[in-house]
Short mmCIF file of N, CA, C and O in Angstrom, two decimals:
data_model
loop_
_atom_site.label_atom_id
_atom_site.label_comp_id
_atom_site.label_asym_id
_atom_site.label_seq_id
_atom_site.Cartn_x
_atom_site.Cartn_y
_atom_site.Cartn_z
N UNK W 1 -75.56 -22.64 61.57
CA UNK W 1 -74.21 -22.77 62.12
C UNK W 1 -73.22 -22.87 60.97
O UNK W 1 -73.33 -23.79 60.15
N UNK W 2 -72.31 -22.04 60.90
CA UNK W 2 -71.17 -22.38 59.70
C UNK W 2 -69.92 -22.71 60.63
O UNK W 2 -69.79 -22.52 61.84
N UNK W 3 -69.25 -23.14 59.94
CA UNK W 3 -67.72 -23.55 60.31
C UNK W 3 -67.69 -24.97 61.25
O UNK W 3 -66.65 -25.62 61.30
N UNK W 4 -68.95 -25.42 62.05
CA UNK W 4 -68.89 -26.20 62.68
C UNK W 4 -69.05 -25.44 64.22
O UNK W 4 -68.68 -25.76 65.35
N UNK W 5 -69.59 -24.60 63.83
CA UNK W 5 -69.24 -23.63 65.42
C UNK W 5 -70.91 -23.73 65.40
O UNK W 5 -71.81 -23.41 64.62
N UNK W 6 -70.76 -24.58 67.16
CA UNK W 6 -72.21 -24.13 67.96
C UNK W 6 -72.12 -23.49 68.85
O UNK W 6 -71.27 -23.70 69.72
N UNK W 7 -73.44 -22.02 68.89
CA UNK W 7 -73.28 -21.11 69.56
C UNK W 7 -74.34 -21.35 70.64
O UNK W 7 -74.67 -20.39 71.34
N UNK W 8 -74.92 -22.60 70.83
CA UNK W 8 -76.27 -22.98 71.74
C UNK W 8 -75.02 -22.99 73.33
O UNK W 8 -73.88 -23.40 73.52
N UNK W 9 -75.92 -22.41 74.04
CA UNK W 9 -75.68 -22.33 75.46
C UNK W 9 -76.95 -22.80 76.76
O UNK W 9 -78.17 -22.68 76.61
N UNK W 10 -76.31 -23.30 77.91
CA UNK W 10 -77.42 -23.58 78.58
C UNK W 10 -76.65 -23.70 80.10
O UNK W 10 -75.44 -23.83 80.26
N UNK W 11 -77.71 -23.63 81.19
CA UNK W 11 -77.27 -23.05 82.35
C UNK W 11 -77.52 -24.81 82.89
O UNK W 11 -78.17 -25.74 82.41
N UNK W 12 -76.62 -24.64 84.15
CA UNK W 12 -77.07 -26.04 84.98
C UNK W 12 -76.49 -25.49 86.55
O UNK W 12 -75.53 -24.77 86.83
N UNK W 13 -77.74 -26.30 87.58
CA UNK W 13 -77.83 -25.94 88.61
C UNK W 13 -76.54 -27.08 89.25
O UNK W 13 -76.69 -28.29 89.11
N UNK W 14 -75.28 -26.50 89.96
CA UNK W 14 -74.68 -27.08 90.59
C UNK W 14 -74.37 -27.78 92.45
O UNK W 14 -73.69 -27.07 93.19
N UNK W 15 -74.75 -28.68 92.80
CA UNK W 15 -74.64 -28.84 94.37
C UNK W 15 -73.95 -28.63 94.77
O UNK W 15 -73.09 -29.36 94.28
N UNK W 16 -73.36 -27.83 95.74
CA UNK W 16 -72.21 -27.46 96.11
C UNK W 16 -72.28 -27.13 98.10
O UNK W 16 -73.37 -26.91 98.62
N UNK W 17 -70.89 -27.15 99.02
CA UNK W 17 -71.28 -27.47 99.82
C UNK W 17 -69.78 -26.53 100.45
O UNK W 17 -68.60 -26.78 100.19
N UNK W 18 -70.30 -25.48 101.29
CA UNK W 18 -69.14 -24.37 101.83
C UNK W 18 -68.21 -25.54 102.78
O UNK W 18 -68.59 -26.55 103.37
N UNK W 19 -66.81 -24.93 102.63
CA UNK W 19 -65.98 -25.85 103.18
C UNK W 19 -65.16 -25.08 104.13
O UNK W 19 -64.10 -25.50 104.59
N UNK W 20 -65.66 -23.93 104.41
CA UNK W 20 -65.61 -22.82 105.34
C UNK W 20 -64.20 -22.46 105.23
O UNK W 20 -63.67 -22.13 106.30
N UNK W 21 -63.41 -22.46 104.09
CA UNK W 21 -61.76 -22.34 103.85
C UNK W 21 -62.20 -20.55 103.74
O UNK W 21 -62.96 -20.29 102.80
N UNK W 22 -61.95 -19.82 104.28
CA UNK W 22 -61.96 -18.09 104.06
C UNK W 22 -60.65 -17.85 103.90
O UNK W 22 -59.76 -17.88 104.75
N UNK W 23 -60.59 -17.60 102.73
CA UNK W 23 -59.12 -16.35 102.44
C UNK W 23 -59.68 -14.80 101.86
O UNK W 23 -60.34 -14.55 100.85
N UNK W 24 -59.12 -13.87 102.94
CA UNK W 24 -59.64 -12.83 102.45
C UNK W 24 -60.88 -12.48 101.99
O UNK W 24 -61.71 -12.19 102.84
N UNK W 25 -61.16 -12.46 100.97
CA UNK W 25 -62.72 -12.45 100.60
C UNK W 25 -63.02 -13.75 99.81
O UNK W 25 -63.52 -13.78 98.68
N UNK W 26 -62.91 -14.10 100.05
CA UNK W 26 -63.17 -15.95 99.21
C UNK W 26 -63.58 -16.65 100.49
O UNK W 26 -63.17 -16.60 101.65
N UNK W 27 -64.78 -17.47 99.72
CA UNK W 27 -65.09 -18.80 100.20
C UNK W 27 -64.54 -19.80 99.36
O UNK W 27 -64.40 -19.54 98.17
N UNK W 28 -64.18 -21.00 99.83
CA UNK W 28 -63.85 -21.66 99.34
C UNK W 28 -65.12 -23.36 99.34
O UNK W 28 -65.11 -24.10 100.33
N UNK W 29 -65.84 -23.61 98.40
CA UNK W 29 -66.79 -24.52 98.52
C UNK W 29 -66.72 -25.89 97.56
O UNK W 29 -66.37 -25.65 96.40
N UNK W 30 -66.98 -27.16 97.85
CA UNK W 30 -67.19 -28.36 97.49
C UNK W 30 -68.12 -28.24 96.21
O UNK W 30 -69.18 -27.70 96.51
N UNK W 31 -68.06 -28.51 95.16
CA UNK W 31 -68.77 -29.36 94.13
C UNK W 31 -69.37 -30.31 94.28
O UNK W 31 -68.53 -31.12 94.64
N UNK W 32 -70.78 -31.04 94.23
CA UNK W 32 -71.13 -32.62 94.27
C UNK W 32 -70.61 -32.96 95.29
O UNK W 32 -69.74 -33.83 95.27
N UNK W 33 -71.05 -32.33 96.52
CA UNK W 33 -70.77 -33.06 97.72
C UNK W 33 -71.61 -34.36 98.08
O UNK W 33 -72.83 -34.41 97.97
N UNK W 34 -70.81 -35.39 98.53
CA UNK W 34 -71.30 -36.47 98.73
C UNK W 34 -70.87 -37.55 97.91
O UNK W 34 -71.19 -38.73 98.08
N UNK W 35 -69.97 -37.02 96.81
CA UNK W 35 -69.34 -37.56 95.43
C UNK W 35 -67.65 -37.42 95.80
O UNK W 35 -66.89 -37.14 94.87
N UNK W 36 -67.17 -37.61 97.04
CA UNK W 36 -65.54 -37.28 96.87
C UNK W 36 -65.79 -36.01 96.68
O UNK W 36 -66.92 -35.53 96.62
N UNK W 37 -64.34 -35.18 96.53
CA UNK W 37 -63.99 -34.08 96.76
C UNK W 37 -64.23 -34.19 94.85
O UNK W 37 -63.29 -34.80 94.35
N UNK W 38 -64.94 -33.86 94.13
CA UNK W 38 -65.24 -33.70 92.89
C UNK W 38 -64.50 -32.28 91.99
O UNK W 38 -64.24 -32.24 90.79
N UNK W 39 -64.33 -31.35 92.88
CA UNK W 39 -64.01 -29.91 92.36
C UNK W 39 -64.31 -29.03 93.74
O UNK W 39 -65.29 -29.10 94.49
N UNK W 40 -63.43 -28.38 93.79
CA UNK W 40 -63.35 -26.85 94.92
C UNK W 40 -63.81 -25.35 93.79
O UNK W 40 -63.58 -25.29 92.58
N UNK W 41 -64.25 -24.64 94.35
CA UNK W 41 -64.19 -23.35 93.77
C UNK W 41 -64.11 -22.08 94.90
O UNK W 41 -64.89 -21.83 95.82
N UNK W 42 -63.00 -21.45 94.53
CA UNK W 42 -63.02 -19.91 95.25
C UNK W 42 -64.19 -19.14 95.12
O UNK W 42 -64.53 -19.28 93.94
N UNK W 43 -65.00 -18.40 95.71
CA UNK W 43 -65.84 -17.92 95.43
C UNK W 43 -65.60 -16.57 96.12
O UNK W 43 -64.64 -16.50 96.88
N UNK W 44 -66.56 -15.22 95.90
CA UNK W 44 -66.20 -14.18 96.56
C UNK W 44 -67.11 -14.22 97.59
O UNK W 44 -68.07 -14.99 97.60
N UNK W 45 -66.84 -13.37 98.52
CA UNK W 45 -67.85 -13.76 99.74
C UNK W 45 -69.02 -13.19 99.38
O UNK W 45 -70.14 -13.66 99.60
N UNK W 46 -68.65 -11.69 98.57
CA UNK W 46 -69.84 -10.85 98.45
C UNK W 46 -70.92 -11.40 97.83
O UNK W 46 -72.06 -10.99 98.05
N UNK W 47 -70.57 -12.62 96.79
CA UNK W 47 -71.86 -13.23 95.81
C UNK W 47 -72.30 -14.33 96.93
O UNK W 47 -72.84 -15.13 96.16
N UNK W 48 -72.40 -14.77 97.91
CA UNK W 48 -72.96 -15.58 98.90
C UNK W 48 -73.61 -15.19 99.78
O UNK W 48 -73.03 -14.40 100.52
N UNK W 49 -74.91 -15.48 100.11
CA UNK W 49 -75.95 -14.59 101.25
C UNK W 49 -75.28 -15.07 102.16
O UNK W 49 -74.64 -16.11 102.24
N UNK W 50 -75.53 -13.97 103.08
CA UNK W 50 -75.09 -13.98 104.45
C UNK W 50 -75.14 -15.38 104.92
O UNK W 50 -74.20 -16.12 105.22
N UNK W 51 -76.66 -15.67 104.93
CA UNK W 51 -76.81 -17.01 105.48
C UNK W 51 -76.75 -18.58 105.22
O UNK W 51 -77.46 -19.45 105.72
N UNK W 52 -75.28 -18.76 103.92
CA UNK W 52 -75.11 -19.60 103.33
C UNK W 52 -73.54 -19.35 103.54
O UNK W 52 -72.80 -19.45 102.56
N UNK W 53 -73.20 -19.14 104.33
CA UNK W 53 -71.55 -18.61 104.64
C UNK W 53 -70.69 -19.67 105.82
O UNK W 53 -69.50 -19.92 106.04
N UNK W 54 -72.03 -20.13 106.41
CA UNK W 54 -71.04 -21.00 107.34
C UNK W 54 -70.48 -22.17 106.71
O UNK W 54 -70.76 -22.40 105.53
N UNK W 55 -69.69 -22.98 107.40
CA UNK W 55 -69.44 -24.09 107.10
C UNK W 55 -70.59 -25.17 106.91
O UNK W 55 -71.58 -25.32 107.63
N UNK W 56 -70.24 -25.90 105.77
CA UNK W 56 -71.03 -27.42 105.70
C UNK W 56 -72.90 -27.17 104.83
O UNK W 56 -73.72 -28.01 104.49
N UNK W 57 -72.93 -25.37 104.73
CA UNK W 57 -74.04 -24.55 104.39
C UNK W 57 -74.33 -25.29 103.08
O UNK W 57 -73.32 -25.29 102.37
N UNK W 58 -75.37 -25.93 102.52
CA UNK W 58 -75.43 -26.79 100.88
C UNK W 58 -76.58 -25.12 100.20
O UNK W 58 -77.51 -24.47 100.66
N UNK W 59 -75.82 -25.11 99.06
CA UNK W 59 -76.63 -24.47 98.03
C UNK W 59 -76.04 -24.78 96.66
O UNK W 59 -75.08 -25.52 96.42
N UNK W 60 -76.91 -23.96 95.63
CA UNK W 60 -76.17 -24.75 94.22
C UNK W 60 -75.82 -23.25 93.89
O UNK W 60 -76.29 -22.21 94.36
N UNK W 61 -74.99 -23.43 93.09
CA UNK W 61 -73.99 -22.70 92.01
C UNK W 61 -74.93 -23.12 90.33
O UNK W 61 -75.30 -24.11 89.70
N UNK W 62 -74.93 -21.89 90.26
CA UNK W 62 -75.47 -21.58 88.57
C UNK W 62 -74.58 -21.28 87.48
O UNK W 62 -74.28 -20.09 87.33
N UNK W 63 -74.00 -22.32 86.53
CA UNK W 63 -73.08 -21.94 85.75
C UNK W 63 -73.67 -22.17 84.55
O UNK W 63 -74.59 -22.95 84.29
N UNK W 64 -72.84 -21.14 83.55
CA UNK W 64 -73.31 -21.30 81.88
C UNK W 64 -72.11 -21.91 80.95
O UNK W 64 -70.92 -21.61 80.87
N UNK W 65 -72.94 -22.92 80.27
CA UNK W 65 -71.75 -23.83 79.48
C UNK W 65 -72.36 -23.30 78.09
O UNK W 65 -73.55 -23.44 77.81
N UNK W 66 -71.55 -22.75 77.34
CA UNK W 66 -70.20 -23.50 77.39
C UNK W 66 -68.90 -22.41 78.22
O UNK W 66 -68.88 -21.27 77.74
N UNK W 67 -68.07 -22.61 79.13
CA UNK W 67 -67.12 -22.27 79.70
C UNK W 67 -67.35 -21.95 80.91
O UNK W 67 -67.01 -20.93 81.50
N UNK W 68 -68.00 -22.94 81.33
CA UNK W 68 -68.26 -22.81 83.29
C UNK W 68 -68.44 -21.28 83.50
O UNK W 68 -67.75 -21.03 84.48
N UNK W 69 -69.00 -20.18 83.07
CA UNK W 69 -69.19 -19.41 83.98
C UNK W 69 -70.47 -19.36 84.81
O UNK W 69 -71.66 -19.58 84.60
N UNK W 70 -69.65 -18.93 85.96
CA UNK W 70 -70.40 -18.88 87.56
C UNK W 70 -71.11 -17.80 87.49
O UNK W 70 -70.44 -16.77 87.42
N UNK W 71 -72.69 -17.63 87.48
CA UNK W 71 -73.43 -16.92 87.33
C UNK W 71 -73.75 -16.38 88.38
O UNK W 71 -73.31 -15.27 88.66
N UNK W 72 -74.78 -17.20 89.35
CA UNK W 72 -75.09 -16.66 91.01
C UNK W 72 -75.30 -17.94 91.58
O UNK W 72 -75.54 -18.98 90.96
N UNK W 73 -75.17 -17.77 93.12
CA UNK W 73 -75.03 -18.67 94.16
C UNK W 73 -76.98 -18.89 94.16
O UNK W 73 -77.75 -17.93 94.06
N UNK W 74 -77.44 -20.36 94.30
CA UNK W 74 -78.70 -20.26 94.82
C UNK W 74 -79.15 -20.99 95.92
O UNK W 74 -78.79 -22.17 95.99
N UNK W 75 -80.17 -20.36 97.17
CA UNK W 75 -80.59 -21.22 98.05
C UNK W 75 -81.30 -22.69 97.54
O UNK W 75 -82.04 -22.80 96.56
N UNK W 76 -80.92 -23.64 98.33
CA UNK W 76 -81.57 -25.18 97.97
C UNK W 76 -83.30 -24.45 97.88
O UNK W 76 -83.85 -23.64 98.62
N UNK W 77 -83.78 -25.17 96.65
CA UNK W 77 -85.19 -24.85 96.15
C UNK W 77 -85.17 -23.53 95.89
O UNK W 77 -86.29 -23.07 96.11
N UNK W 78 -84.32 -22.62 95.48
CA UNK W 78 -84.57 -21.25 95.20
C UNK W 78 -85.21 -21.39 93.76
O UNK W 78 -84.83 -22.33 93.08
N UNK W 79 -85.98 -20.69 93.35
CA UNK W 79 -86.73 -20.65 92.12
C UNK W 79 -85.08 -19.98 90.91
O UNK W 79 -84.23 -19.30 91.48
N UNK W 80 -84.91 -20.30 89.47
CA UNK W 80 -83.92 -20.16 89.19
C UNK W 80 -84.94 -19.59 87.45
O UNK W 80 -85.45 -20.48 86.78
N UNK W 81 -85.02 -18.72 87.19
CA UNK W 81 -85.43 -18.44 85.83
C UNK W 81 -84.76 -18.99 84.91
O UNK W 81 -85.43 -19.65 84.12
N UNK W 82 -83.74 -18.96 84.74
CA UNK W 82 -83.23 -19.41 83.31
C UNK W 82 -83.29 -21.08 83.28
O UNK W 82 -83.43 -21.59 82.17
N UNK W 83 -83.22 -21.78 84.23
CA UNK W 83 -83.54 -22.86 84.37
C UNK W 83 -84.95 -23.62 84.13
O UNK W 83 -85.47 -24.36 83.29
N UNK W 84 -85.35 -22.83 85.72
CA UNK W 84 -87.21 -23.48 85.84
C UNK W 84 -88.26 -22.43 85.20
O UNK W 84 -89.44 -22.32 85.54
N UNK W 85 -87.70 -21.82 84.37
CA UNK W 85 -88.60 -20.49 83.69
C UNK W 85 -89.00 -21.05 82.54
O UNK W 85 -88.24 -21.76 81.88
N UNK W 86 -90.28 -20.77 82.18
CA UNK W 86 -90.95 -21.18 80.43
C UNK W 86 -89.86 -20.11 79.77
O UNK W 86 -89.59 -19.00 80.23
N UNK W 87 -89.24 -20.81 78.42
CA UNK W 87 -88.46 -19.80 77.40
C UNK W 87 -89.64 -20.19 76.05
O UNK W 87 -89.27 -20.70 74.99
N UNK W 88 -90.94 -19.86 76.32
CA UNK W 88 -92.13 -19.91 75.43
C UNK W 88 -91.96 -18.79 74.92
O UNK W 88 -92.75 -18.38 74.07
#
């Protein structure tokens, strides 16, 4: 590492909980539900399975830090490679 710059990155599985707000093509879903209203995120509808669309629906959100990006939506217990995968 020079300059003080770390380039290490790593993914984390987020709880999140549809709050059935639809605008246009957005869902709109809860962060850490069960924690206060912690964070909302717009989401597009198209990255959400069909059957995680209704209201109150819990799945996690896969983001990469460093800079929160939103990778893919996952079913509760969905197997997640970059996460639960050997990087052997």
């Amino acid at each position: 590492m020079r300059n003080g710059e770390d380039n290490s990155s790593f993914y984390v599985r987020v709880p999140a909980r549809v709050l059935g707000c639809l605008r246009g093509d957005e869902i709109t879903i809860t962060l850490f539900p069960g924690h206060g209203i912690v964070g909302t995120e717009s989401i597009q509808t198209r990255l959400i399975p069909e059957n995680l669309r209704m209201p109150n629906s819990e799945l996690y959100v896969l983001f990469k830090h460093p800079g929160a990006e939103m990778i893919r939506v996952l079913h509760l217990g969905e197997f997640c490679p970059e996460i639960d995968g050997s990087y052997e």
